[in-house]
Short mmCIF file of C-alpha atoms and ligand atoms in Angstrom, two decimals:
data_model
loop_
_atom_site.label_atom_id
_atom_site.label_comp_id
_atom_site.label_asym_id
_atom_site.label_seq_id
_atom_site.Cartn_x
_atom_site.Cartn_y
_atom_site.Cartn_z
CA MET A 1 2.88 -62.99 -21.08
CA PRO A 2 4.43 -62.29 -17.65
CA SER A 3 5.94 -64.88 -15.38
CA SER A 4 6.61 -63.57 -11.91
CA SER A 5 10.15 -62.41 -12.56
CA VAL A 6 10.36 -61.58 -16.26
CA LEU A 7 8.09 -59.23 -18.09
CA THR A 8 8.23 -58.82 -21.85
CA LEU A 9 5.88 -56.32 -23.42
CA ARG A 10 5.33 -54.57 -26.67
CA ARG A 11 7.51 -51.46 -26.57
CA PRO A 12 5.54 -48.73 -24.77
CA ASP A 13 5.10 -45.08 -25.76
CA ASP A 14 5.09 -42.00 -23.55
CA TRP A 15 2.12 -39.79 -24.44
CA HIS A 16 3.29 -36.81 -22.36
CA LEU A 17 6.98 -35.93 -22.02
CA HIS A 18 9.10 -32.84 -21.34
CA LEU A 19 12.54 -33.05 -22.94
CA ARG A 20 13.60 -29.38 -22.65
CA ASP A 21 16.35 -28.22 -25.01
CA ASP A 22 20.11 -27.90 -25.52
CA ALA A 23 22.30 -29.50 -22.82
CA MET A 24 19.35 -30.68 -20.73
CA LEU A 25 17.76 -32.33 -23.79
CA ARG A 26 20.98 -34.20 -24.53
CA ARG A 27 21.20 -35.38 -20.93
CA VAL A 28 17.62 -36.56 -20.38
CA LEU A 29 16.67 -37.93 -23.80
CA PRO A 30 18.57 -41.28 -23.63
CA ALA A 31 16.51 -42.52 -20.66
CA SER A 32 13.24 -42.03 -22.54
CA ALA A 33 14.64 -43.31 -25.85
CA ALA A 34 15.82 -46.54 -24.20
CA ARG A 35 12.33 -47.37 -23.00
CA PHE A 36 9.74 -45.81 -25.27
CA GLY A 37 9.16 -46.06 -29.00
CA ARG A 38 7.50 -42.67 -29.34
CA ALA A 39 6.67 -39.74 -27.14
CA ILE A 40 4.39 -36.77 -27.36
CA ILE A 41 6.79 -33.90 -26.75
CA MET A 42 5.52 -30.96 -24.74
CA PRO A 43 5.98 -27.55 -26.34
CA ASN A 44 6.47 -25.45 -23.19
CA LEU A 45 9.97 -24.26 -24.01
CA ARG A 46 10.98 -20.64 -23.53
CA PRO A 47 9.63 -19.22 -25.80
CA PRO A 48 6.93 -21.87 -26.43
CA LEU A 49 6.68 -23.76 -29.73
CA THR A 50 3.84 -22.09 -31.56
CA SER A 51 4.69 -22.52 -35.24
CA VAL A 52 5.37 -25.35 -37.69
CA ALA A 53 8.90 -24.02 -38.17
CA ASP A 54 9.55 -24.05 -34.39
CA ALA A 55 8.35 -27.62 -34.06
CA ARG A 56 10.28 -28.84 -37.09
CA ALA A 57 13.50 -27.30 -35.77
CA TYR A 58 12.95 -28.69 -32.26
CA ARG A 59 12.22 -32.15 -33.68
CA ALA A 60 15.50 -31.99 -35.59
CA ARG A 61 17.38 -31.07 -32.39
CA ILE A 62 15.78 -34.02 -30.58
CA VAL A 63 16.64 -36.45 -33.39
CA ALA A 64 20.22 -35.12 -33.47
CA ALA A 65 20.51 -35.77 -29.72
CA LEU A 66 19.37 -39.42 -29.96
CA PRO A 67 21.81 -42.21 -29.14
CA VAL A 68 23.20 -43.89 -32.26
CA GLY A 69 20.82 -46.54 -33.60
CA SER A 70 17.80 -45.32 -31.63
CA ARG A 71 14.47 -45.48 -33.47
CA PHE A 72 12.71 -43.24 -30.93
CA GLN A 73 10.20 -40.95 -32.61
CA PRO A 74 9.35 -37.55 -31.14
CA LEU A 75 5.76 -36.53 -31.89
CA MET A 76 5.53 -32.77 -31.81
CA THR A 77 2.81 -30.55 -30.39
CA CYS A 78 1.76 -26.98 -31.01
CA TYR A 79 1.44 -24.71 -27.97
CA ALA A 80 -1.93 -22.96 -28.18
CA THR A 81 -2.05 -19.26 -27.36
CA ASP A 82 -4.84 -16.72 -27.72
CA ALA A 83 -3.28 -15.90 -31.10
CA THR A 84 -2.98 -19.43 -32.52
CA CYS A 85 -3.98 -19.47 -36.17
CA PRO A 86 -6.04 -22.53 -37.26
CA ASN A 87 -4.37 -22.44 -40.70
CA GLU A 88 -0.91 -22.81 -39.17
CA VAL A 89 -2.11 -25.72 -37.06
CA GLU A 90 -3.71 -27.41 -40.07
CA ARG A 91 -0.53 -26.95 -42.10
CA GLY A 92 1.54 -28.57 -39.33
CA TRP A 93 -0.90 -31.48 -39.18
CA THR A 94 -1.05 -32.11 -42.92
CA GLU A 95 2.73 -31.79 -43.24
CA GLY A 96 3.15 -34.44 -40.51
CA VAL A 97 4.88 -32.11 -38.06
CA PHE A 98 2.19 -31.59 -35.41
CA ALA A 99 0.61 -34.65 -33.82
CA ALA A 100 -1.61 -32.56 -31.53
CA VAL A 101 -2.28 -29.13 -30.04
CA LYS A 102 -1.48 -28.52 -26.36
CA LEU A 103 -3.66 -26.23 -24.34
CA TYR A 104 -2.33 -24.73 -21.13
CA PRO A 105 -4.65 -22.39 -19.27
CA ALA A 106 -2.54 -19.22 -18.82
CA ASN A 107 -0.18 -19.58 -15.84
CA ALA A 108 -1.39 -23.05 -14.90
CA THR A 109 2.10 -24.54 -14.70
CA THR A 110 5.79 -24.27 -15.68
CA ASN A 111 6.29 -22.01 -18.73
CA SER A 112 2.60 -21.47 -19.36
CA ASP A 113 2.49 -17.69 -19.17
CA HIS A 114 1.70 -17.58 -22.89
CA GLY A 115 -1.22 -19.97 -22.37
CA VAL A 116 -4.85 -19.46 -23.21
CA THR A 117 -6.75 -16.83 -21.17
CA ASP A 118 -10.26 -17.91 -22.20
CA ILE A 119 -10.91 -21.08 -24.15
CA VAL A 120 -13.96 -19.57 -25.85
CA ARG A 121 -11.56 -17.39 -27.84
CA LEU A 122 -10.30 -20.58 -29.45
CA ASN A 123 -13.63 -21.73 -30.87
CA PRO A 124 -12.41 -21.36 -34.47
CA LEU A 125 -9.38 -23.50 -33.60
CA MET A 126 -11.62 -26.12 -31.96
CA GLU A 127 -13.80 -26.24 -35.08
CA ARG A 128 -10.72 -26.88 -37.16
CA LEU A 129 -9.31 -29.58 -34.87
CA GLN A 130 -12.67 -31.31 -34.85
CA ALA A 131 -12.84 -31.23 -38.64
CA LEU A 132 -9.29 -32.57 -38.96
CA GLY A 133 -9.64 -35.24 -36.28
CA MET A 134 -6.55 -33.72 -34.66
CA PRO A 135 -6.26 -34.24 -30.88
CA LEU A 136 -6.38 -31.41 -28.36
CA LEU A 137 -4.30 -32.12 -25.25
CA VAL A 138 -5.47 -30.19 -22.20
CA HIS A 139 -3.75 -29.32 -18.98
CA GLY A 140 -6.95 -29.65 -16.97
CA GLU A 141 -6.74 -27.12 -14.18
CA VAL A 142 -8.42 -23.77 -13.69
CA THR A 143 -6.07 -21.08 -12.48
CA SER A 144 -8.37 -18.80 -10.52
CA ALA A 145 -6.77 -17.70 -7.24
CA THR A 146 -10.08 -18.31 -5.48
CA VAL A 147 -10.17 -22.00 -6.38
CA ASP A 148 -8.22 -24.21 -3.99
CA ILE A 149 -5.21 -25.81 -5.68
CA PHE A 150 -6.43 -29.31 -4.78
CA ASP A 151 -9.80 -28.61 -6.45
CA ARG A 152 -8.56 -27.08 -9.67
CA GLU A 153 -8.89 -30.21 -11.77
CA ALA A 154 -12.42 -31.02 -10.61
CA VAL A 155 -13.51 -27.42 -11.22
CA PHE A 156 -11.89 -27.49 -14.68
CA ILE A 157 -14.12 -30.43 -15.61
CA GLU A 158 -17.27 -28.51 -14.75
CA ARG A 159 -16.30 -25.11 -16.05
CA VAL A 160 -14.21 -25.92 -19.11
CA LEU A 161 -14.01 -29.54 -20.20
CA ALA A 162 -17.68 -30.56 -20.04
CA PRO A 163 -18.83 -27.47 -22.00
CA LEU A 164 -16.00 -27.96 -24.51
CA LEU A 165 -16.99 -31.57 -25.22
CA ALA A 166 -20.66 -30.62 -25.42
CA GLY A 167 -19.91 -27.77 -27.83
CA PHE A 168 -17.68 -29.88 -30.08
CA PRO A 169 -19.20 -33.36 -30.12
CA ARG A 170 -16.54 -34.91 -32.34
CA LEU A 171 -13.46 -33.11 -30.94
CA LYS A 172 -10.75 -35.57 -29.82
CA VAL A 173 -9.39 -34.57 -26.44
CA VAL A 174 -6.73 -35.97 -24.13
CA PHE A 175 -7.25 -35.00 -20.50
CA GLU A 176 -3.60 -34.87 -19.51
CA HIS A 177 -2.11 -36.26 -16.27
CA VAL A 178 -5.42 -36.87 -14.49
CA THR A 179 -5.13 -36.82 -10.70
CA THR A 180 -8.64 -37.15 -9.29
CA GLN A 181 -11.52 -39.54 -8.81
CA GLU A 182 -13.69 -36.95 -10.55
CA ALA A 183 -11.50 -37.02 -13.65
CA VAL A 184 -11.52 -40.81 -13.80
CA ALA A 185 -15.31 -40.87 -13.52
CA PHE A 186 -15.67 -38.16 -16.14
CA VAL A 187 -13.43 -39.98 -18.62
CA ARG A 188 -15.28 -43.23 -18.03
CA GLY A 189 -18.56 -41.40 -18.56
CA HIS A 190 -17.42 -40.49 -22.07
CA ALA A 191 -15.79 -43.83 -22.91
CA ALA A 192 -18.53 -44.88 -25.31
CA GLU A 193 -17.80 -41.85 -27.52
CA GLY A 194 -14.20 -42.99 -28.03
CA ARG A 195 -12.90 -39.43 -28.33
CA LEU A 196 -11.80 -38.60 -24.77
CA GLY A 197 -8.55 -40.13 -23.55
CA ALA A 198 -6.54 -39.53 -20.38
CA THR A 199 -2.88 -39.91 -19.53
CA ILE A 200 -1.78 -41.02 -16.08
CA THR A 201 1.70 -40.44 -14.66
CA ALA A 202 3.67 -42.97 -12.65
CA HIS A 203 4.17 -40.55 -9.78
CA HIS A 204 0.45 -39.89 -9.37
CA LEU A 205 -0.03 -43.66 -9.17
CA LEU A 206 2.64 -43.92 -6.49
CA ILE A 207 2.33 -40.90 -4.19
CA ASN A 208 -0.45 -38.96 -2.54
CA ARG A 209 -0.21 -35.41 -1.25
CA ASN A 210 1.41 -36.53 2.01
CA ALA A 211 4.61 -37.00 0.00
CA LEU A 212 4.90 -33.22 -0.28
CA PHE A 213 5.19 -32.88 3.48
CA ALA A 214 6.89 -36.13 4.56
CA GLY A 215 9.04 -35.00 7.50
CA GLY A 216 9.48 -31.55 5.96
CA LEU A 217 8.80 -29.71 2.73
CA ARG A 218 9.68 -31.95 -0.25
CA PRO A 219 10.16 -29.94 -3.43
CA HIS A 220 10.95 -33.03 -5.50
CA ALA A 221 7.43 -34.35 -4.91
CA TYR A 222 5.94 -31.13 -6.24
CA CYS A 223 4.39 -31.16 -9.67
CA LEU A 224 1.29 -29.84 -11.35
CA PRO A 225 -1.37 -30.97 -11.10
CA VAL A 226 -0.31 -31.46 -7.49
CA ALA A 227 -0.74 -34.95 -6.00
CA LYS A 228 -4.10 -35.39 -4.27
CA ARG A 229 -5.56 -37.44 -1.39
CA GLU A 230 -5.12 -41.22 -1.16
CA ARG A 231 -8.65 -41.92 -2.41
CA HIS A 232 -7.76 -40.15 -5.65
CA ARG A 233 -4.55 -42.13 -6.03
CA LEU A 234 -6.55 -45.33 -5.60
CA ALA A 235 -8.99 -44.20 -8.31
CA LEU A 236 -6.05 -43.60 -10.66
CA VAL A 237 -4.60 -47.04 -9.94
CA ASP A 238 -8.01 -48.56 -10.62
CA ALA A 239 -8.29 -46.71 -13.95
CA ALA A 240 -4.77 -47.46 -15.16
CA THR A 241 -4.84 -51.13 -14.20
CA SER A 242 -8.31 -51.66 -15.67
CA GLY A 243 -6.86 -51.82 -19.17
CA GLU A 244 -9.81 -49.67 -20.32
CA ALA A 245 -9.21 -47.98 -23.67
CA PRO A 246 -9.29 -44.28 -22.65
CA PHE A 247 -6.44 -44.58 -20.14
CA PHE A 248 -2.84 -44.60 -21.31
CA LEU A 249 0.70 -43.93 -20.20
CA GLY A 250 2.06 -40.38 -20.04
CA THR A 251 4.97 -39.90 -17.66
CA ASP A 252 4.96 -36.09 -17.60
CA SER A 253 8.64 -36.55 -16.76
CA ALA A 254 9.63 -32.92 -16.23
CA PRO A 255 13.31 -32.34 -15.34
CA HIS A 256 14.42 -29.19 -13.58
CA PRO A 257 17.98 -28.45 -12.39
CA VAL A 258 18.40 -29.08 -8.65
CA ALA A 259 18.65 -25.38 -7.85
CA ALA A 260 15.35 -24.65 -9.58
CA LYS A 261 13.59 -27.23 -7.40
CA GLU A 262 15.41 -26.61 -4.10
CA SER A 263 14.48 -22.97 -3.94
CA ALA A 264 12.24 -20.54 -2.07
CA CYS A 265 9.95 -20.82 -5.10
CA GLY A 266 10.62 -24.27 -6.48
CA CYS A 267 9.48 -25.27 -9.97
CA ALA A 268 6.75 -27.84 -10.54
CA GLY A 269 7.87 -31.05 -12.20
CA ILE A 270 8.96 -34.60 -11.32
CA PHE A 271 11.70 -36.39 -13.25
CA THR A 272 10.65 -40.02 -13.72
CA ALA A 273 12.28 -40.84 -17.07
CA PRO A 274 15.19 -42.86 -15.57
CA ALA A 275 12.61 -45.44 -14.43
CA GLY A 276 9.93 -44.42 -16.91
CA ILE A 277 8.40 -47.87 -17.40
CA GLU A 278 9.78 -49.64 -14.31
CA LEU A 279 7.68 -47.48 -11.96
CA TYR A 280 4.48 -48.41 -13.78
CA ALA A 281 5.41 -52.10 -13.63
CA GLU A 282 5.67 -51.74 -9.88
CA VAL A 283 2.20 -50.20 -9.64
CA PHE A 284 0.61 -52.85 -11.84
CA GLU A 285 2.36 -55.66 -9.97
CA ARG A 286 1.18 -54.34 -6.61
CA ALA A 287 -2.35 -54.17 -7.97
CA GLY A 288 -2.11 -57.78 -9.24
CA ALA A 289 -2.63 -56.49 -12.78
CA LEU A 290 0.65 -57.00 -14.64
CA ASP A 291 -1.41 -58.56 -17.44
CA LYS A 292 -2.99 -55.12 -18.05
CA LEU A 293 0.27 -53.18 -18.28
CA GLU A 294 0.66 -53.72 -22.00
CA ALA A 295 -2.81 -52.33 -22.78
CA PHE A 296 -2.10 -49.20 -20.75
CA ALA A 297 1.51 -48.70 -21.85
CA SER A 298 1.64 -50.00 -25.41
CA PHE A 299 -1.78 -50.34 -27.04
CA ASN A 300 -4.36 -47.85 -25.77
CA GLY A 301 -2.30 -44.77 -26.67
CA PRO A 302 -1.62 -45.68 -30.31
CA ALA A 303 -5.25 -46.74 -30.73
CA PHE A 304 -6.42 -43.33 -29.53
CA TYR A 305 -3.97 -41.49 -31.79
CA GLY A 306 -4.79 -43.72 -34.77
CA LEU A 307 -1.28 -45.19 -34.91
CA THR A 308 -0.07 -48.77 -34.95
CA PRO A 309 1.59 -50.18 -31.83
CA ASN A 310 5.38 -50.43 -31.89
CA ASP A 311 6.69 -53.58 -33.56
CA ASP A 312 9.37 -54.43 -31.00
CA THR A 313 9.44 -55.36 -27.33
CA ILE A 314 11.16 -54.53 -24.07
CA THR A 315 11.93 -56.90 -21.24
CA LEU A 316 12.05 -56.14 -17.54
CA HIS A 317 13.43 -58.40 -14.81
CA ARG A 318 12.31 -58.34 -11.24
CA ARG A 319 15.73 -57.29 -9.97
CA PRO A 320 15.91 -54.29 -7.62
CA TRP A 321 18.34 -51.43 -8.17
CA ILE A 322 18.85 -48.13 -6.41
CA MET A 323 17.94 -44.92 -8.19
CA PRO A 324 20.95 -42.57 -7.94
CA GLU A 325 20.58 -39.39 -5.88
CA LEU A 326 21.29 -37.35 -8.98
CA VAL A 327 20.80 -38.25 -12.67
CA GLU A 328 22.33 -35.81 -15.14
CA GLY A 329 22.14 -32.94 -12.66
CA VAL A 330 18.50 -33.61 -11.82
CA VAL A 331 17.11 -35.24 -8.69
CA PRO A 332 15.00 -38.10 -10.04
CA PHE A 333 11.82 -39.51 -8.54
CA ARG A 334 12.71 -42.13 -5.87
CA ALA A 335 16.28 -40.76 -5.55
CA GLY A 336 18.33 -43.09 -3.36
CA GLU A 337 15.48 -45.60 -3.13
CA ASP A 338 14.78 -49.04 -4.54
CA ILE A 339 13.25 -49.59 -7.98
CA THR A 340 11.85 -53.13 -8.21
CA TRP A 341 12.15 -53.80 -11.95
CA THR A 342 15.20 -53.54 -14.19
CA LEU A 343 15.08 -52.94 -17.94
CA THR A 344 17.23 -55.75 -19.31
CA ASP A 345 16.58 -56.02 -22.99
CA THR A 346 15.03 -54.39 -25.98
CA THR A 347 14.52 -55.97 -29.38
CA ALA A 348 15.20 -54.07 -32.53
CA GLY A 349 12.03 -55.02 -34.38
CA THR A 350 11.73 -54.63 -38.10
CA LEU A 351 12.10 -51.25 -39.68
CA GLN A 352 8.91 -50.05 -41.27
C1 LIG B 1 5.74 -29.42 -16.20
C2 LIG B 1 7.06 -28.76 -16.57
O1 LIG B 1 7.95 -28.69 -15.70
O2 LIG B 1 7.24 -28.36 -17.71
N1 LIG B 1 5.62 -29.49 -14.79
C3 LIG B 1 4.82 -30.31 -14.07
O3 LIG B 1 4.76 -30.17 -12.85
N2 LIG B 1 4.15 -31.27 -14.65
C4 LIG B 1 4.60 -28.69 -16.82
C5 LIG B 1 3.31 -29.45 -16.82
O4 LIG B 1 3.14 -30.42 -17.55
O5 LIG B 1 2.41 -29.07 -16.07
ZN1 LIG B 2 3.63 -31.91 -18.48
#
């Protein structure tokens, strides 16, 4: 596949994406649609998407906002609350509207105040998801004020995720945006079962927690889960570039208007969509593992979700460009800095 300056790969998918709504949706969607064939769309709108009707209407707004000729497919998720009804979830699944259920522990991150207060309350929902083979996507952080913010993912594994997997031995779970060595080891420990996947963002592969404090407080490097120590970043790079089946691409691109980030209480979220695949190419190249990029970006995700890979390709050239300071009113990741790879071509593929 890759020579040193041209990289053609099966079109990738983004298994974790925030598109927002209305004007912001129209502004940020083209960047993702140019690169990815499909994306799992996060449901944390205000109010969150909790019903089949909500998700159907949101999907229609996304499709209406697509550039002409785009074949990008939004895969919708249902936001789990304490009140989520298993019948509604099953209906969304069988009608082809919901691809998964998203679980946010209450108040774990942006727009998660309707999230789940105690996962045990959702046992009937878990039973149903397990029976359907429908994936549960978890934001893996505990929210207790007494647990240090840098430890919240590791504690979540012990307190929530391990018991959940033990209690529901066939439940399919995606451990979203993993950020720690502990998470990587845990996912690998379950690899043989084939029912625990993990998404990894580009920014967690590229920055450690020093980025938050580089010469001053850096709100644009703030996201949740927050970036961790260098040894954790190295564990993530090792996992992503291994090509191992449980690990796949999820940008967690999460745009916020500049004023919402540059604030006394700045929102969590990093906007990577304008270089959504290019940033990963950089990581894989640096690790000497460009030959594993396609597994991570284009094959492992569909295999986990039981879908076929996209039938077309994208091509990147090793030609640096400078990320603008502002993209559609949002400060993107790497603003004003070099991006090594340029997206030069996409093939149309054959319509299915
Ligand atoms: C996301 C957002 O802004 O919606 N923010 C983030 O830091 N990742 C929410 C999330 O996925 O946690
Ligand atoms: Zn997210």
